[in-house]
Coordinates of N, CA and C in Angstrom, one line a residue:
Chain A
X741 N 5.2 -4.2 66.8 CA 4.8 -3.0 66.0 C 3.5 -2.5 66.6
X742 N 3.3 -1.2 66.8 CA 2.1 -0.7 67.4 C 1.1 -0.1 66.5
X743 N 1.4 -0.2 65.2 CA 0.4 0.3 64.2 C 1.0 1.4 63.3
X744 N 0.1 2.0 62.6 CA 0.6 3.1 61.7 C 0.8 4.4 62.5
X745 N 1.9 5.0 62.2 CA 2.2 6.3 62.9 C 2.3 7.4 61.9
X746 N 1.9 8.6 62.3 CA 2.0 9.8 61.5 C 2.6 11.0 62.2
X747 N 3.4 11.8 61.5 CA 4.1 12.9 62.2 C 4.1 14.1 61.2
X748 N 3.8 15.3 61.6 CA 3.3 15.7 63.0 C 1.8 15.3 63.1
X749 N 1.3 15.5 64.3 CA -0.2 15.3 64.5 C -1.0 16.5 64.1
X750 N -0.3 17.7 64.3 CA -1.0 18.9 63.9 C 0.1 19.8 63.3
X751 N -0.4 20.6 62.3 CA 0.5 21.5 61.6 C -0.3 22.8 61.2
X752 N 0.2 23.9 61.7 CA -0.4 25.2 61.3 C 0.6 25.9 60.4
X753 N 0.2 26.4 59.3 CA 1.1 27.0 58.4 C 0.4 28.2 57.7
X754 N 1.2 29.1 57.2 CA 0.6 30.2 56.5 C 0.5 29.9 55.0
X755 N -0.5 30.5 54.4 CA -0.7 30.3 53.0 C 0.6 30.6 52.2
X756 N 0.9 29.7 51.3 CA 2.1 29.8 50.4 C 3.3 29.1 50.9
X757 N 3.2 28.6 52.2 CA 4.4 27.8 52.7 C 4.3 26.3 52.2
X758 N 5.4 25.6 52.3 CA 5.4 24.2 52.0 C 5.4 23.4 53.3
X759 N 4.7 22.3 53.2 CA 4.6 21.4 54.4 C 4.9 20.0 53.9
X760 N 5.5 19.2 54.9 CA 5.7 17.8 54.6 C 5.3 16.9 55.8
X761 N 4.6 15.9 55.5 CA 4.1 14.9 56.5 C 4.7 13.6 56.3
X762 N 4.9 12.9 57.4 CA 5.5 11.5 57.3 C 4.5 10.5 57.8
X763 N 4.6 9.3 57.2 CA 3.8 8.2 57.6 C 4.7 6.9 57.7
X764 N 4.6 6.3 58.9 CA 5.3 5.0 59.0 C 4.3 3.9 59.1
X765 N 4.2 3.0 58.1 CA 3.2 1.9 58.1 C 3.6 0.8 59.1
X766 N 2.7 -0.1 59.2 CA 2.9 -1.4 59.9 C 4.1 -2.1 59.1
X767 N 5.1 -2.6 59.8 CA 6.3 -2.9 59.2 C 6.3 -3.9 58.1
X768 N 5.4 -4.9 58.2 CA 5.4 -5.9 57.1 C 4.4 -5.6 56.0
X769 N 3.8 -4.4 56.0 CA 2.8 -4.0 55.0 C 3.5 -3.4 53.8
X770 N 3.2 -3.9 52.6 CA 3.9 -3.4 51.5 C 3.0 -2.3 50.8
X771 N 1.7 -2.2 51.2 CA 0.9 -1.2 50.5 C 0.6 -0.1 51.5
X772 N 0.7 1.2 51.0 CA 0.6 2.3 51.8 C -0.3 3.3 51.0
X773 N -1.3 3.9 51.7 CA -2.3 4.8 51.1 C -2.3 6.1 51.8
X774 N -2.6 7.2 51.1 CA -2.9 8.5 51.6 C -4.3 8.9 51.3
X775 N -5.0 9.4 52.3 CA -6.3 10.0 52.1 C -6.4 11.4 52.7
X776 N -7.4 12.1 52.3 CA -7.7 13.4 52.9 C -9.1 13.5 53.3
X777 N -9.3 14.1 54.5 CA -10.7 14.2 55.0 C -11.0 15.6 55.5
X778 N -12.0 16.1 55.0 CA -12.5 17.4 55.5 C -13.6 17.2 56.4
X779 N -13.9 18.3 57.2 CA -14.9 18.2 58.3 C -16.2 17.7 57.9
X780 N -16.7 16.7 58.5 CA -18.1 16.1 58.2 C -18.2 15.3 57.0
X781 N -17.0 15.0 56.4 CA -17.0 14.1 55.2 C -16.2 12.8 55.5
X782 N -16.5 11.8 54.6 CA -15.6 10.6 54.6 C -14.3 10.9 54.0
X783 N -13.3 10.1 54.3 CA -12.0 10.3 53.7 C -12.1 10.1 52.1
X784 N -11.2 10.9 51.4 CA -11.1 10.7 50.0 C -9.7 10.3 49.6
X785 N -9.6 9.3 48.7 CA -8.3 8.7 48.3 C -7.4 9.8 47.6
X786 N -6.1 9.8 47.9 CA -5.2 10.6 47.2 C -4.2 9.8 46.4
X787 N -3.5 8.8 47.0 CA -2.6 8.0 46.2 C -2.2 6.8 47.0
X788 N -1.6 5.8 46.3 CA -1.1 4.6 47.1 C 0.1 4.1 46.4
X789 N 0.9 3.4 47.3 CA 2.2 2.8 46.9 C 2.1 1.2 47.2
X790 N 2.7 0.5 46.3 CA 3.1 -0.9 46.5 C 4.6 -0.9 46.6
X791 N 5.1 -1.2 47.8 CA 6.5 -1.0 48.0 C 6.9 0.4 47.7
X792 N 7.9 0.6 46.9 CA 8.3 2.0 46.6 C 7.6 2.6 45.3
X793 N 6.8 1.8 44.7 CA 6.2 2.3 43.4 C 4.8 2.9 43.7
X794 N 4.7 4.1 43.2 CA 3.4 4.9 43.3 C 2.5 4.4 42.2
X795 N 1.5 3.6 42.5 CA 0.7 3.0 41.5 C -0.6 3.7 41.0
X796 N -1.1 4.6 41.9 CA -2.3 5.3 41.5 C -2.3 6.6 42.2
X797 N -2.8 7.6 41.4 CA -3.0 9.0 42.0 C -4.4 9.5 41.7
X798 N -5.0 10.1 42.6 CA -6.3 10.7 42.4 C -6.2 12.0 41.7
X799 N -7.3 12.4 41.0 CA -7.3 13.7 40.4 C -7.3 14.8 41.5
X800 N -7.6 14.5 42.7 CA -7.4 15.4 43.8 C -6.0 15.9 44.0
X801 N -5.1 15.0 43.6 CA -3.6 15.3 43.8 C -3.1 16.2 42.8
X802 N -3.2 17.5 43.0 CA -2.8 18.5 42.1 C -1.3 18.5 42.0
X803 N -0.7 19.3 41.1 CA 0.7 19.3 40.9 C 1.5 19.9 42.1
X804 N 0.7 20.5 43.0 CA 1.4 21.0 44.2 C 1.6 19.9 45.3
X805 N 1.0 18.7 45.0 CA 1.2 17.6 45.9 C 2.2 16.6 45.4
X806 N 3.0 16.1 46.2 CA 3.9 15.0 45.8 C 4.1 14.0 47.0
X807 N 4.1 12.8 46.6 CA 4.3 11.7 47.6 C 5.4 10.8 47.2
X808 N 6.1 10.3 48.2 CA 7.3 9.4 48.0 C 7.3 8.3 49.0
X809 N 7.9 7.2 48.6 CA 8.1 6.1 49.5 C 9.4 5.5 49.1
X810 N 10.5 6.2 49.4 CA 11.8 5.9 48.7 C 12.3 4.5 49.0
X811 N 12.2 3.9 50.1 CA 12.7 2.6 50.4 C 11.7 1.6 50.6
X812 N 10.4 1.9 50.3 CA 9.3 1.0 50.5 C 8.9 0.8 51.9
X813 N 9.4 1.8 52.8 CA 9.0 1.7 54.2 C 8.1 2.9 54.5
X814 N 8.7 4.0 55.1 CA 7.9 5.2 55.4 C 7.6 5.9 54.1
X815 N 6.7 6.8 54.2 CA 6.3 7.7 53.1 C 6.2 9.1 53.5
X816 N 6.4 10.0 52.6 CA 6.2 11.5 52.9 C 5.2 12.0 51.9
X817 N 4.4 13.0 52.3 CA 3.5 13.7 51.5 C 3.8 15.2 51.6
X818 N 4.2 15.8 50.5 CA 4.6 17.2 50.5 C 3.5 18.0 49.8
X819 N 3.1 19.2 50.4 CA 2.3 20.1 49.7 C 3.0 21.4 49.6
X820 N 3.2 21.8 48.3 CA 3.9 23.1 48.0 C 2.9 24.2 47.9
X821 N 3.3 25.4 48.3 CA 2.5 26.6 48.1 C 1.1 26.4 48.6
X822 N 1.0 26.1 49.9 CA -0.3 25.7 50.5 C -1.4 26.8 50.3
X823 N -2.6 26.3 50.2 CA -3.8 27.2 50.0 C -4.7 26.9 51.2
X824 N -5.6 27.8 51.5 CA -6.6 27.6 52.6 C -7.4 26.3 52.3
X825 N -7.7 26.0 51.1 CA -8.5 24.8 50.7 C -7.7 23.5 51.0
X826 N -6.4 23.6 51.4 CA -5.7 22.4 51.7 C -5.9 22.0 53.2
X827 N -6.6 22.9 53.9 CA -6.8 22.6 55.3 C -7.7 21.3 55.4
X828 N -7.2 20.3 56.1 CA -7.9 19.0 56.2 C -7.1 18.1 57.1
X829 N -7.7 16.9 57.4 CA -7.0 15.9 58.0 C -6.4 15.0 57.0
X830 N -5.1 14.7 57.0 CA -4.4 13.8 56.1 C -4.2 12.5 56.8
X831 N -4.7 11.5 56.2 CA -4.7 10.1 56.8 C -3.8 9.2 56.0
X832 N -3.1 8.4 56.7 CA -2.3 7.4 56.1 C -2.8 6.0 56.5
X833 N -2.7 5.0 55.6 CA -3.2 3.7 55.9 C -2.2 2.7 55.3
X834 N -2.2 1.5 55.8 CA -1.4 0.4 55.2 C -2.1 -0.9 55.2
X835 N -1.7 -1.8 54.3 CA -2.3 -3.1 54.3 C -1.2 -4.1 53.8
X836 N -1.5 -5.3 54.1 CA -0.5 -6.4 53.8 C -0.6 -6.8 52.3
X837 N -1.8 -6.8 51.8 CA -2.1 -7.2 50.4 C -3.1 -6.4 49.8
X838 N -3.3 -6.4 48.5 CA -4.4 -5.8 47.8 C -5.7 -6.4 48.3
X839 N -6.6 -5.5 48.7 CA -7.9 -6.0 49.1 C -8.0 -6.4 50.6
X840 N -6.8 -6.4 51.2 CA -6.8 -6.7 52.7 C -7.3 -5.5 53.5
X841 N -7.5 -5.8 54.8 CA -7.9 -4.8 55.7 C -6.9 -3.7 55.7
X842 N -7.4 -2.4 55.7 CA -6.5 -1.3 55.8 C -6.5 -0.8 57.2
X843 N -5.3 -0.4 57.7 CA -5.2 0.1 59.1 C -4.7 1.5 59.0
X844 N -5.4 2.4 59.7 CA -5.1 3.8 59.6 C -4.3 4.3 60.7
X845 N -3.6 5.4 60.4 CA -2.8 6.1 61.4 C -3.7 7.2 62.1
X846 N -3.2 7.9 63.0 CA -4.0 9.0 63.7 C -4.3 10.2 62.9
X847 N -3.6 10.4 61.8 CA -3.8 11.5 61.0 C -2.9 12.7 61.3
X848 N -2.8 13.6 60.3 CA -2.1 14.9 60.5 C -3.2 16.0 60.2
X849 N -3.5 16.8 61.2 CA -4.4 17.9 61.0 C -3.7 19.1 60.5
X850 N -4.0 19.5 59.2 CA -3.3 20.7 58.6 C -4.3 21.9 58.7
X851 N -3.8 23.0 59.2 CA -4.6 24.3 59.1 C -3.7 25.3 58.4
X852 N -4.3 25.8 57.3 CA -3.6 26.8 56.5 C -4.3 28.2 56.8
X853 N -3.5 29.1 57.3 CA -4.1 30.4 57.7 C -3.8 31.5 56.7
Chain B
X752 N -18.7 4.3 38.3 CA -18.1 4.8 39.5 C -18.9 4.5 40.7
X753 N -18.2 3.9 41.7 CA -18.9 3.4 42.9 C -19.2 4.6 43.8
X754 N -20.5 4.7 44.2 CA -20.9 5.7 45.2 C -21.4 5.0 46.4
X755 N -21.0 5.5 47.6 CA -21.4 4.9 48.9 C -22.1 5.9 49.7
X756 N -23.2 5.5 50.2 CA -24.1 6.5 51.0 C -24.4 5.9 52.3
X757 N -24.4 6.7 53.3 CA -24.8 6.3 54.7 C -25.9 7.2 55.2
X758 N -27.0 6.6 55.6 CA -28.2 7.3 56.1 C -28.6 6.6 57.4
X759 N -28.9 7.3 58.5 CA -28.9 8.8 58.6 C -27.5 9.3 58.8
X760 N -27.3 10.6 58.6 CA -26.0 11.3 58.9 C -25.7 11.3 60.4
X761 N -26.8 11.4 61.2 CA -26.6 11.5 62.6 C -27.7 10.7 63.3
X762 N -27.4 10.1 64.5 CA -28.4 9.3 65.2 C -28.1 9.4 66.7
X763 N -29.2 9.6 67.4 CA -29.1 9.7 68.9 C -30.0 8.7 69.5
X764 N -29.5 7.9 70.4 CA -30.2 6.8 71.0 C -29.9 6.8 72.5
X765 N -30.9 6.2 73.3 CA -30.6 6.0 74.7 C -29.7 4.8 74.9
X766 N -28.9 4.8 76.0 CA -28.1 3.7 76.3 C -28.9 2.4 76.4
X767 N -28.3 1.3 76.0 CA -28.9 0.0 76.1 C -29.7 -0.4 74.8
X768 N -30.0 0.6 74.0 CA -30.8 0.3 72.8 C -29.9 -0.5 71.7
X769 N -30.5 -1.4 71.0 CA -29.9 -2.0 69.9 C -30.1 -1.1 68.7
X770 N -29.2 -1.0 67.8 CA -29.3 -0.1 66.7 C -28.7 -0.6 65.4
X771 N -29.1 -0.1 64.3 CA -28.6 -0.5 63.0 C -28.2 0.7 62.2
X772 N -27.0 0.6 61.7 CA -26.5 1.7 60.8 C -26.4 1.1 59.4
X773 N -26.8 2.0 58.4 CA -27.0 1.5 57.0 C -25.9 2.1 56.1
X774 N -25.5 1.3 55.1 CA -24.6 1.7 54.1 C -25.1 1.1 52.8
X775 N -25.2 2.0 51.8 CA -25.6 1.5 50.5 C -24.6 1.9 49.4
X776 N -24.5 1.0 48.4 CA -23.5 1.3 47.3 C -24.2 1.0 46.0
X777 N -23.6 1.6 45.0 CA -24.3 1.5 43.6 C -23.8 0.4 42.8
X778 N -22.5 0.0 42.9 CA -22.0 -1.1 42.1 C -21.8 -2.4 43.0
X779 N -22.6 -3.4 42.6 CA -22.6 -4.6 43.5 C -21.4 -5.5 43.3
X780 N -20.6 -5.2 42.3 CA -19.4 -6.0 42.1 C -18.3 -5.6 43.0
X781 N -18.5 -5.9 44.3 CA -17.5 -5.5 45.3 C -16.6 -6.6 45.7
X782 N -15.4 -6.3 46.2 CA -14.4 -7.3 46.7 C -14.7 -7.6 48.1
X783 N -14.9 -6.5 48.9 CA -15.2 -6.6 50.3 C -15.8 -5.3 50.8
X784 N -16.2 -5.2 52.0 CA -16.7 -3.9 52.6 C -16.1 -3.9 54.0
X785 N -15.6 -2.7 54.4 CA -15.0 -2.5 55.7 C -15.8 -1.4 56.5
X786 N -16.0 -1.7 57.7 CA -16.6 -0.7 58.6 C -15.5 -0.2 59.6
X787 N -15.6 1.1 59.8 CA -14.6 1.8 60.6 C -15.4 2.6 61.7
X788 N -14.7 2.9 62.7 CA -15.1 3.9 63.7 C -14.1 5.0 63.8
X789 N -14.6 6.3 63.9 CA -13.7 7.4 64.1 C -14.2 8.3 65.2
X790 N -13.4 8.5 66.2 CA -13.6 9.4 67.3 C -13.2 10.8 66.8
X791 N -13.8 11.9 67.4 CA -13.6 13.2 67.0 C -12.1 13.6 66.9
X792 N -11.6 14.1 65.8 CA -10.3 14.5 65.6 C -9.2 13.4 65.6
X793 N -9.7 12.2 65.5 CA -8.8 11.0 65.5 C -8.8 10.3 64.1
X794 N -7.9 9.3 64.0 CA -7.9 8.4 62.9 C -9.0 7.4 62.9
X795 N -9.0 6.5 61.9 CA -10.0 5.5 61.8 C -9.5 4.2 62.4
X796 N -10.5 3.5 63.1 CA -10.3 2.2 63.7 C -11.1 1.2 62.9
X797 N -10.4 0.2 62.4 CA -11.2 -0.9 61.7 C -12.0 -1.7 62.6
X798 N -13.2 -1.9 62.3 CA -14.1 -2.7 63.1 C -14.3 -4.1 62.6
X799 N -14.7 -4.1 61.3 CA -15.0 -5.4 60.7 C -14.8 -5.3 59.2
X800 N -14.3 -6.4 58.6 CA -14.2 -6.5 57.2 C -15.0 -7.7 56.7
X801 N -15.9 -7.5 55.8 CA -16.7 -8.6 55.4 C -16.4 -8.8 53.9
X802 N -16.1 -10.0 53.6 CA -15.7 -10.4 52.2 C -17.0 -10.5 51.3
X803 N -16.8 -10.4 50.0 CA -18.0 -10.4 49.1 C -18.7 -11.8 49.2
X804 N -18.0 -12.8 49.6 CA -18.6 -14.2 49.6 C -19.3 -14.4 50.9
X805 N -19.1 -13.5 51.9 CA -19.8 -13.6 53.2 C -21.1 -12.9 53.3
X806 N -21.9 -13.4 54.2 CA -23.2 -12.6 54.4 C -23.1 -11.9 55.7
X807 N -22.3 -12.4 56.7 CA -22.2 -11.7 58.0 C -20.8 -11.9 58.5
X808 N -20.5 -10.9 59.4 CA -19.2 -11.0 60.2 C -19.5 -10.4 61.5
X809 N -19.0 -11.0 62.6 CA -19.3 -10.6 64.0 C -18.1 -10.4 64.7
X810 N -18.1 -9.3 65.6 CA -17.1 -9.1 66.5 C -17.7 -8.5 67.8
X811 N -17.7 -9.3 68.9 CA -18.3 -8.8 70.1 C -19.8 -8.4 69.9
X812 N -20.1 -7.1 70.3 CA -21.4 -6.6 70.2 C -21.8 -6.1 68.8
X813 N -20.8 -6.2 67.8 CA -21.0 -5.8 66.5 C -21.3 -6.9 65.5
X814 N -22.2 -6.7 64.6 CA -22.5 -7.6 63.6 C -22.7 -6.9 62.3
X815 N -21.9 -7.2 61.2 CA -22.1 -6.6 59.9 C -22.7 -7.6 59.0
X816 N -23.6 -7.1 58.2 CA -24.2 -8.0 57.2 C -24.0 -7.4 55.8
X817 N -24.0 -8.2 54.8 CA -23.8 -7.7 53.4 C -24.8 -8.4 52.5
X818 N -25.4 -7.6 51.7 CA -26.3 -8.1 50.6 C -25.9 -7.4 49.4
X819 N -25.1 -8.1 48.6 CA -24.6 -7.4 47.4 C -25.7 -7.1 46.3
X820 N -26.6 -8.1 46.2 CA -27.6 -7.9 45.2 C -28.5 -6.6 45.4
X821 N -28.7 -6.2 46.6 CA -29.4 -5.0 46.9 C -28.5 -3.8 47.2
X822 N -27.2 -4.0 47.1 CA -26.3 -2.9 47.3 C -26.3 -2.4 48.7
X823 N -26.4 -3.3 49.8 CA -26.5 -2.8 51.1 C -25.7 -3.6 52.1
X824 N -25.2 -2.8 53.1 CA -24.6 -3.4 54.3 C -25.2 -2.8 55.5
X825 N -25.3 -3.5 56.6 CA -25.8 -2.9 57.8 C -24.8 -3.3 58.9
X826 N -24.6 -2.4 59.9 CA -23.8 -2.6 61.1 C -24.8 -2.6 62.3
X827 N -24.9 -3.7 62.9 CA -25.8 -3.8 64.1 C -24.9 -3.7 65.3
X828 N -25.4 -2.8 66.2 CA -24.7 -2.7 67.5 C -25.7 -3.1 68.6
X829 N -25.3 -4.1 69.4 CA -26.2 -4.5 70.4 C -25.9 -3.8 71.7
X830 N -26.9 -3.6 72.5 CA -26.8 -3.0 73.8 C -25.9 -1.8 73.9
X831 N -26.2 -0.8 73.1 CA -25.3 0.4 73.0 C -24.9 1.0 74.3
X832 N -23.7 1.5 74.3 CA -23.1 2.2 75.5 C -22.6 3.6 75.1
X833 N -22.5 4.5 76.1 CA -22.0 5.8 75.8 C -20.7 5.8 75.1
X834 N -19.9 4.8 75.4 CA -18.5 4.7 74.7 C -18.6 4.3 73.3
X835 N -19.8 4.0 72.8 CA -20.0 3.7 71.4 C -20.2 5.0 70.6
X836 N -20.3 6.1 71.2 CA -20.5 7.4 70.6 C -19.3 7.7 69.7
X837 N -19.5 7.9 68.4 CA -18.5 8.1 67.4 C -19.1 8.2 66.1
X838 N -18.3 8.4 65.1 CA -18.8 8.4 63.7 C -18.4 7.0 63.1
X839 N -19.3 6.4 62.4 CA -19.1 5.1 61.8 C -19.1 5.2 60.3
X840 N -18.1 4.7 59.7 CA -17.9 4.9 58.3 C -17.8 3.5 57.6
X841 N -18.5 3.3 56.4 CA -18.3 2.1 55.6 C -17.4 2.5 54.4
X842 N -16.7 1.5 53.9 CA -15.8 1.8 52.8 C -15.7 0.5 51.9
X843 N -15.6 0.8 50.6 CA -15.5 -0.3 49.6 C -14.2 -0.1 48.8
X844 N -13.4 -1.1 48.5 CA -12.2 -0.9 47.7 C -12.6 -0.9 46.2
X845 N -11.8 -0.2 45.5 CA -12.0 -0.1 44.0 C -11.5 -1.3 43.3
X846 N -12.3 -1.8 42.4 CA -11.8 -2.9 41.5 C -11.8 -4.2 42.1
X847 N -11.4 -5.2 41.4 CA -11.5 -6.6 41.8 C -10.4 -6.9 42.9
X848 N -9.2 -6.3 42.7 CA -8.2 -6.6 43.6 C -8.3 -5.8 44.9
X849 N -8.9 -4.6 44.8 CA -9.2 -3.8 45.9 C -8.0 -3.0 46.3
X850 N -8.0 -1.7 46.1 CA -6.9 -0.8 46.5 C -7.5 0.4 47.2
X851 N -7.7 1.5 46.5 CA -8.2 2.6 47.1 C -9.6 2.4 47.7
X852 N -9.9 2.9 48.8 CA -11.2 2.8 49.4 C -12.1 4.0 49.0
X853 N -13.4 3.7 48.7 CA -14.4 4.7 48.6 C -15.2 4.7 49.8
X854 N -15.3 5.9 50.5 CA -16.0 5.9 51.8 C -17.4 6.5 51.6
X855 N -18.3 6.1 52.5 CA -19.5 6.9 52.7 C -19.3 8.1 53.6
X856 N -20.3 8.9 53.7 CA -20.1 10.2 54.5 C -20.1 9.9 56.0
X857 N -20.5 8.7 56.4 CA -20.5 8.4 57.9 C -21.8 8.7 58.6
X858 N -22.0 8.0 59.6 CA -23.2 8.2 60.6 C -22.6 8.6 61.9
X859 N -23.0 9.8 62.4 CA -22.5 10.2 63.7 C -23.4 9.7 64.8
X860 N -23.0 8.9 65.6 CA -23.8 8.2 66.6 C -23.5 8.8 68.0
X861 N -24.6 9.2 68.7 CA -24.6 9.6 70.1 C -25.4 8.7 70.9
X862 N -24.8 8.1 71.9 CA -25.5 7.2 72.8 C -25.6 7.9 74.2
X863 N -26.8 8.2 74.6 CA -27.0 9.0 75.8 C -27.1 8.1 77.0
X864 N -26.4 8.5 78.1 CA -26.5 7.7 79.3 C -28.0 7.8 79.9

C-alpha cells in the first residue's frame, strides 16, 4: 500500500453545484479523518470515522456537507450547493488506532467560481 | 478548548544553519504531539510523533522536544538545506484517546542557498 489517496486532486466548480470527493485510506487503518485547510492556515477538523461509523462532526460541517464510509474502507465527502467560501484544500487522513500517527493524503483543491 | 500557536509565522535562514521551530499549546493534558511538513499545494507529511510520556524524539536531522508543564514543543533542524524549505505544522489530538487533531497555523521556512 502506497499511502492515503484522494481523488480528484483539483476541482473547479460553479457556485451552486454539488461536488463529491473520494478518499482511500491505508488499507489496515480503521480510522479516517477529513480536514479543511484555507490558504495560510492550519487544517481544521471536519469529521472522522471508525470503520463505517461517523463518530464526530465539527460545527464547520454545515448541513450542506455530508460524509460517508459505507463499507469501512474508502470515504466520500459531498458538498451540496457550493459557495465561494467552500474554496479550500480538503485533506483526508487515516490512522490505525485512536491517538496513533495520522497519515495524510495529497488533498483535493476545490475552487468555487 | 485546546489552542495551538506557532511563532514565528515565517522564517528565512541561510543554508547550513541550525534552527528551532516553536509550538505552544494551552492545555497541558495532551496525549501526544505530531509535527508535519507541508510543501506548497501538497498534503501533509508526518515527521515525528512524540508521546506525552516522552521528552524527545529524533529522526535524522530532526529532533522534537516536549515540555508539557510549560505547554511547549520545539522542532530542531540541524544543518538546514534548501530542500527543508516548507511549512512546518504541529498538531495535538483532542482528548485522552486522541482523535481529531488541532493544528497550529504553521511556520513557513525558507532556507536560502
